[in-house]
Amino acid sequence: MNKKRIAWITATCFLDTDIYIVPLMQKYFDIDWYILRKENEKIDYSNELKKLKDNVSHFEYIPIGRRNSSPDALVCYIRFMRRIKKGRYDLVYTAMGNMPFYTPVLGLCMNPKNIVLGIHNVTVLQGGSHPRLEKFYNGFAINRFKNFHAYSQVQYEELKKRVKQKNVLYAPFLLKDYGKAKHERTDTRITFLGYGNIRRYKRLDVLIDATERAYAQVKIPFRVIIAGSSDNWSEYQKHIIHQELFETRIGRIPNEDIPELFVETDYVVMPYESIAQSGAMMVAMNYEKPVLASKLKAFEEYIENGKNGVFFSPANVDELTEKMVYILENHENIYPEFKENFKEIKQNKFNTDQIVKKYKDYFEKVISVCEK
């Protein structure tokens, strides 16, 4: 039997999710993989993509101009969608993104019935860059398309409320594995990590303030690594009093440095005030690092309190301080149990074969409906 044909379209911002699943789906479908790329854009996974090119039916970068919002991007999207339409694919898979033109062009130029649209953030986050535009963008997508993919249980439940009588897949991300560290850890201090792009809603100021308070209470030498890009690091820097407690790596973290970062880490800290889902959480899960996280629904899907992490009230300095003090005073007793529990939770919730089967079964369902 001939395999069904899929056009898989990936914006570069979503390469860190698609790069793991696309090669596995090629076993069941003929996949033409298109990656939307801006002019002179650096591709974080360029070396990995070179190795994967032979594992899909077709691989191609699609130039989209200078910026997502530039007129030339609009023209490129229209031309590209006309080409995809002529390709007569059995299914098109892509994710909502590249505001403001990509999703509207997709919805207006293509027949929505054989498109599966991934939505990373069904709800618009507090502290987002363009909340009004994002709300409109989401509204258009939810009204226009018929088949959706949610990447977390929380987002799936929210999406189901909004798209009654439509098809929704829930399949989590495959865990983000950047390989093993090449160096052994040398700093033996208990180490907390704040990792990922630094945005207001992630409240790194809470982590810094809690660090200072915890140190004032216990006077135990420990370390906090803050790693990620920021447009306003000076706003966070002014919260730091004891510089010797902090190791800051402000800027884009190259993929090859991520294993080295996590081998230096004991606990990942996420004091967010809101979140739909977290890529940083998927990295922490992969490297089996216990997490101190705000008690938000998006995190409750991954963390079992007291087993592979601990919760505190969102963006609450006092409670995070209390948790950090407890960990600093009891690390040797609790850490081995956290690590052991993590292996079981990771296997149960993020089994690769189970996730791939969810994609496969859903795609086959959508294709069969289109063929009727």
PDB file of N, CA and C in Angstrom, residues 267-307:
ATOM      1  N   TYR A 267      18.634  21.631  40.485  1.00  0.00           N
ATOM      2  CA  TYR A 267      17.208  21.945  40.469  1.00  0.00           C
ATOM      3  C   TYR A 267      16.941  23.062  39.464  1.00  0.00           C
ATOM      4  N   VAL A 268      15.838  22.935  38.727  1.00  0.00           N
ATOM      5  CA  VAL A 268      15.394  23.988  37.814  1.00  0.00           C
ATOM      6  C   VAL A 268      14.276  24.762  38.513  1.00  0.00           C
ATOM      7  N   VAL A 269      14.315  26.088  38.400  1.00  0.00           N
ATOM      8  CA  VAL A 269      13.337  26.936  39.090  1.00  0.00           C
ATOM      9  C   VAL A 269      12.501  27.688  38.059  1.00  0.00           C
ATOM     10  N   MET A 270      11.164  27.611  38.211  1.00  0.00           N
ATOM     11  CA  MET A 270      10.238  28.264  37.284  1.00  0.00           C
ATOM     12  C   MET A 270       9.189  29.041  38.090  1.00  0.00           C
ATOM     13  N   PRO A 271       9.493  30.275  38.442  1.00  0.00           N
ATOM     14  CA  PRO A 271       8.577  31.055  39.295  1.00  0.00           C
ATOM     15  C   PRO A 271       7.556  31.866  38.496  1.00  0.00           C
ATOM     16  N   TYR A 272       7.052  31.301  37.399  1.00  0.00           N
ATOM     17  CA  TYR A 272       6.206  32.022  36.453  1.00  0.00           C
ATOM     18  C   TYR A 272       4.918  32.518  37.129  1.00  0.00           C
ATOM     19  N   GLU A 273       4.394  33.630  36.606  1.00  0.00           N
ATOM     20  CA  GLU A 273       3.084  34.088  37.067  1.00  0.00           C
ATOM     21  C   GLU A 273       1.977  33.554  36.169  1.00  0.00           C
ATOM     22  N   SER A 274       2.322  33.147  34.937  1.00  0.00           N
ATOM     23  CA  SER A 274       1.368  32.497  34.040  1.00  0.00           C
ATOM     24  C   SER A 274       2.166  31.751  32.982  1.00  0.00           C
ATOM     25  N   ILE A 275       1.525  30.727  32.394  1.00  0.00           N
ATOM     26  CA  ILE A 275       2.187  29.959  31.341  1.00  0.00           C
ATOM     27  C   ILE A 275       1.149  29.056  30.690  1.00  0.00           C
ATOM     28  N   ALA A 276       1.260  28.891  29.374  1.00  0.00           N
ATOM     29  CA  ALA A 276       0.416  27.926  28.670  1.00  0.00           C
ATOM     30  C   ALA A 276       1.121  26.574  28.629  1.00  0.00           C
ATOM     31  N   GLN A 277       2.385  26.587  28.223  1.00  0.00           N
ATOM     32  CA  GLN A 277       3.224  25.395  28.263  1.00  0.00           C
ATOM     33  C   GLN A 277       4.667  25.846  28.164  1.00  0.00           C
ATOM     34  N   SER A 278       5.579  24.998  28.550  1.00  0.00           N
ATOM     35  CA  SER A 278       6.963  25.427  28.698  1.00  0.00           C
ATOM     36  C   SER A 278       7.918  24.482  28.001  1.00  0.00           C
ATOM     37  N   GLY A 279       8.684  25.016  27.054  1.00  0.00           N
ATOM     38  CA  GLY A 279       9.740  24.240  26.430  1.00  0.00           C
ATOM     39  C   GLY A 279      10.857  23.926  27.410  1.00  0.00           C
ATOM     40  N   ALA A 280      11.145  24.870  28.305  1.00  0.00           N
ATOM     41  CA  ALA A 280      12.183  24.646  29.311  1.00  0.00           C
ATOM     42  C   ALA A 280      11.839  23.464  30.201  1.00  0.00           C
ATOM     43  N   MET A 281      10.556  23.294  30.489  1.00  0.00           N
ATOM     44  CA  MET A 281      10.129  22.153  31.300  1.00  0.00           C
ATOM     45  C   MET A 281      10.460  20.837  30.600  1.00  0.00           C
ATOM     46  N   MET A 282      10.297  20.797  29.267  1.00  0.00           N
ATOM     47  CA  MET A 282      10.571  19.573  28.525  1.00  0.00           C
ATOM     48  C   MET A 282      12.061  19.223  28.553  1.00  0.00           C
ATOM     49  N   VAL A 283      12.911  20.240  28.609  1.00  0.00           N
ATOM     50  CA  VAL A 283      14.348  19.988  28.712  1.00  0.00           C
ATOM     51  C   VAL A 283      14.675  19.475  30.112  1.00  0.00           C
ATOM     52  N   ALA A 284      14.085  20.107  31.130  1.00  0.00           N
ATOM     53  CA  ALA A 284      14.301  19.659  32.505  1.00  0.00           C
ATOM     54  C   ALA A 284      13.839  18.221  32.700  1.00  0.00           C
ATOM     55  N   MET A 285      12.689  17.872  32.079  1.00  0.00           N
ATOM     56  CA  MET A 285      12.188  16.505  32.168  1.00  0.00           C
ATOM     57  C   MET A 285      13.166  15.530  31.516  1.00  0.00           C
ATOM     58  N   ASN A 286      13.692  15.903  30.359  1.00  0.00           N
ATOM     59  CA  ASN A 286      14.608  15.014  29.656  1.00  0.00           C
ATOM     60  C   ASN A 286      15.851  14.728  30.489  1.00  0.00           C
ATOM     61  N   TYR A 287      16.387  15.771  31.134  1.00  0.00           N
ATOM     62  CA  TYR A 287      17.610  15.604  31.912  1.00  0.00           C
ATOM     63  C   TYR A 287      17.335  15.235  33.368  1.00  0.00           C
ATOM     64  N   GLU A 288      16.053  14.975  33.673  1.00  0.00           N
ATOM     65  CA  GLU A 288      15.636  14.460  34.977  1.00  0.00           C
ATOM     66  C   GLU A 288      16.095  15.352  36.121  1.00  0.00           C
ATOM     67  N   LYS A 289      15.829  16.638  35.984  1.00  0.00           N
ATOM     68  CA  LYS A 289      16.175  17.603  37.023  1.00  0.00           C
ATOM     69  C   LYS A 289      14.922  18.000  37.801  1.00  0.00           C
ATOM     70  N   PRO A 290      14.900  17.791  39.112  1.00  0.00           N
ATOM     71  CA  PRO A 290      13.749  18.218  39.911  1.00  0.00           C
ATOM     72  C   PRO A 290      13.461  19.700  39.700  1.00  0.00           C
ATOM     73  N   VAL A 291      12.175  20.046  39.766  1.00  0.00           N
ATOM     74  CA  VAL A 291      11.749  21.400  39.425  1.00  0.00           C
ATOM     75  C   VAL A 291      11.035  22.053  40.601  1.00  0.00           C
ATOM     76  N   LEU A 292      11.403  23.289  40.886  1.00  0.00           N
ATOM     77  CA  LEU A 292      10.649  24.149  41.788  1.00  0.00           C
ATOM     78  C   LEU A 292       9.807  25.043  40.895  1.00  0.00           C
ATOM     79  N   ALA A 293       8.486  24.890  40.946  1.00  0.00           N
ATOM     80  CA  ALA A 293       7.639  25.568  39.969  1.00  0.00           C
ATOM     81  C   ALA A 293       6.428  26.207  40.621  1.00  0.00           C
ATOM     82  N   SER A 294       5.966  27.285  40.006  1.00  0.00           N
ATOM     83  CA  SER A 294       4.694  27.888  40.395  1.00  0.00           C
ATOM     84  C   SER A 294       3.578  26.866  40.211  1.00  0.00           C
ATOM     85  N   LYS A 295       2.632  26.866  41.125  1.00  0.00           N
ATOM     86  CA  LYS A 295       1.522  25.913  41.039  1.00  0.00           C
ATOM     87  C   LYS A 295       0.520  26.425  40.006  1.00  0.00           C
ATOM     88  N   LEU A 296       0.790  26.079  38.754  1.00  0.00           N
ATOM     89  CA  LEU A 296      -0.051  26.435  37.620  1.00  0.00           C
ATOM     90  C   LEU A 296      -0.462  25.144  36.919  1.00  0.00           C
ATOM     91  N   LYS A 297      -1.625  25.162  36.301  1.00  0.00           N
ATOM     92  CA  LYS A 297      -2.136  23.956  35.658  1.00  0.00           C
ATOM     93  C   LYS A 297      -1.160  23.406  34.628  1.00  0.00           C
ATOM     94  N   ALA A 298      -0.502  24.290  33.917  1.00  0.00           N
ATOM     95  CA  ALA A 298       0.429  23.842  32.875  1.00  0.00           C
ATOM     96  C   ALA A 298       1.582  23.032  33.455  1.00  0.00           C
ATOM     97  N   PHE A 299       1.959  23.314  34.701  1.00  0.00           N
ATOM     98  CA  PHE A 299       3.056  22.589  35.333  1.00  0.00           C
ATOM     99  C   PHE A 299       2.576  21.341  36.068  1.00  0.00           C
ATOM    100  N   GLU A 300       1.329  21.332  36.491  1.00  0.00           N
ATOM    101  CA  GLU A 300       0.803  20.182  37.224  1.00  0.00           C
ATOM    102  C   GLU A 300       0.768  18.934  36.356  1.00  0.00           C
ATOM    103  N   GLU A 301       0.798  19.123  35.056  1.00  0.00           N
ATOM    104  CA  GLU A 301       0.831  17.991  34.130  1.00  0.00           C
ATOM    105  C   GLU A 301       2.153  17.235  34.199  1.00  0.00           C
ATOM    106  N   TYR A 302       3.213  17.913  34.623  1.00  0.00           N
ATOM    107  CA  TYR A 302       4.556  17.339  34.608  1.00  0.00           C
ATOM    108  C   TYR A 302       5.112  17.054  36.002  1.00  0.00           C
ATOM    109  N   ILE A 303       4.706  17.856  36.966  1.00  0.00           N
ATOM    110  CA  ILE A 303       5.296  17.777  38.304  1.00  0.00           C
ATOM    111  C   ILE A 303       4.323  17.128  39.279  1.00  0.00           C
ATOM    112  N   GLU A 304       4.822  16.140  40.021  1.00  0.00           N
ATOM    113  CA  GLU A 304       4.081  15.569  41.132  1.00  0.00           C
ATOM    114  C   GLU A 304       4.741  16.075  42.407  1.00  0.00           C
ATOM    115  N   ASN A 305       4.017  16.908  43.129  1.00  0.00           N
ATOM    116  CA  ASN A 305       4.581  17.614  44.274  1.00  0.00           C
ATOM    117  C   ASN A 305       5.198  16.642  45.284  1.00  0.00           C
ATOM    118  N   GLY A 306       6.458  16.888  45.601  1.00  0.00           N
ATOM    119  CA  GLY A 306       7.156  16.052  46.559  1.00  0.00           C
ATOM    120  C   GLY A 306       7.784  14.812  45.965  1.00  0.00           C
ATOM    121  N   LYS A 307       7.516  14.543  44.655  1.00  0.00           N
ATOM    122  CA  LYS A 307       8.084  13.356  44.015  1.00  0.00           C
ATOM    123  C   LYS A 307       9.190  13.708  43.027  1.00  0.00           C
TER     124      LYS A 307
END
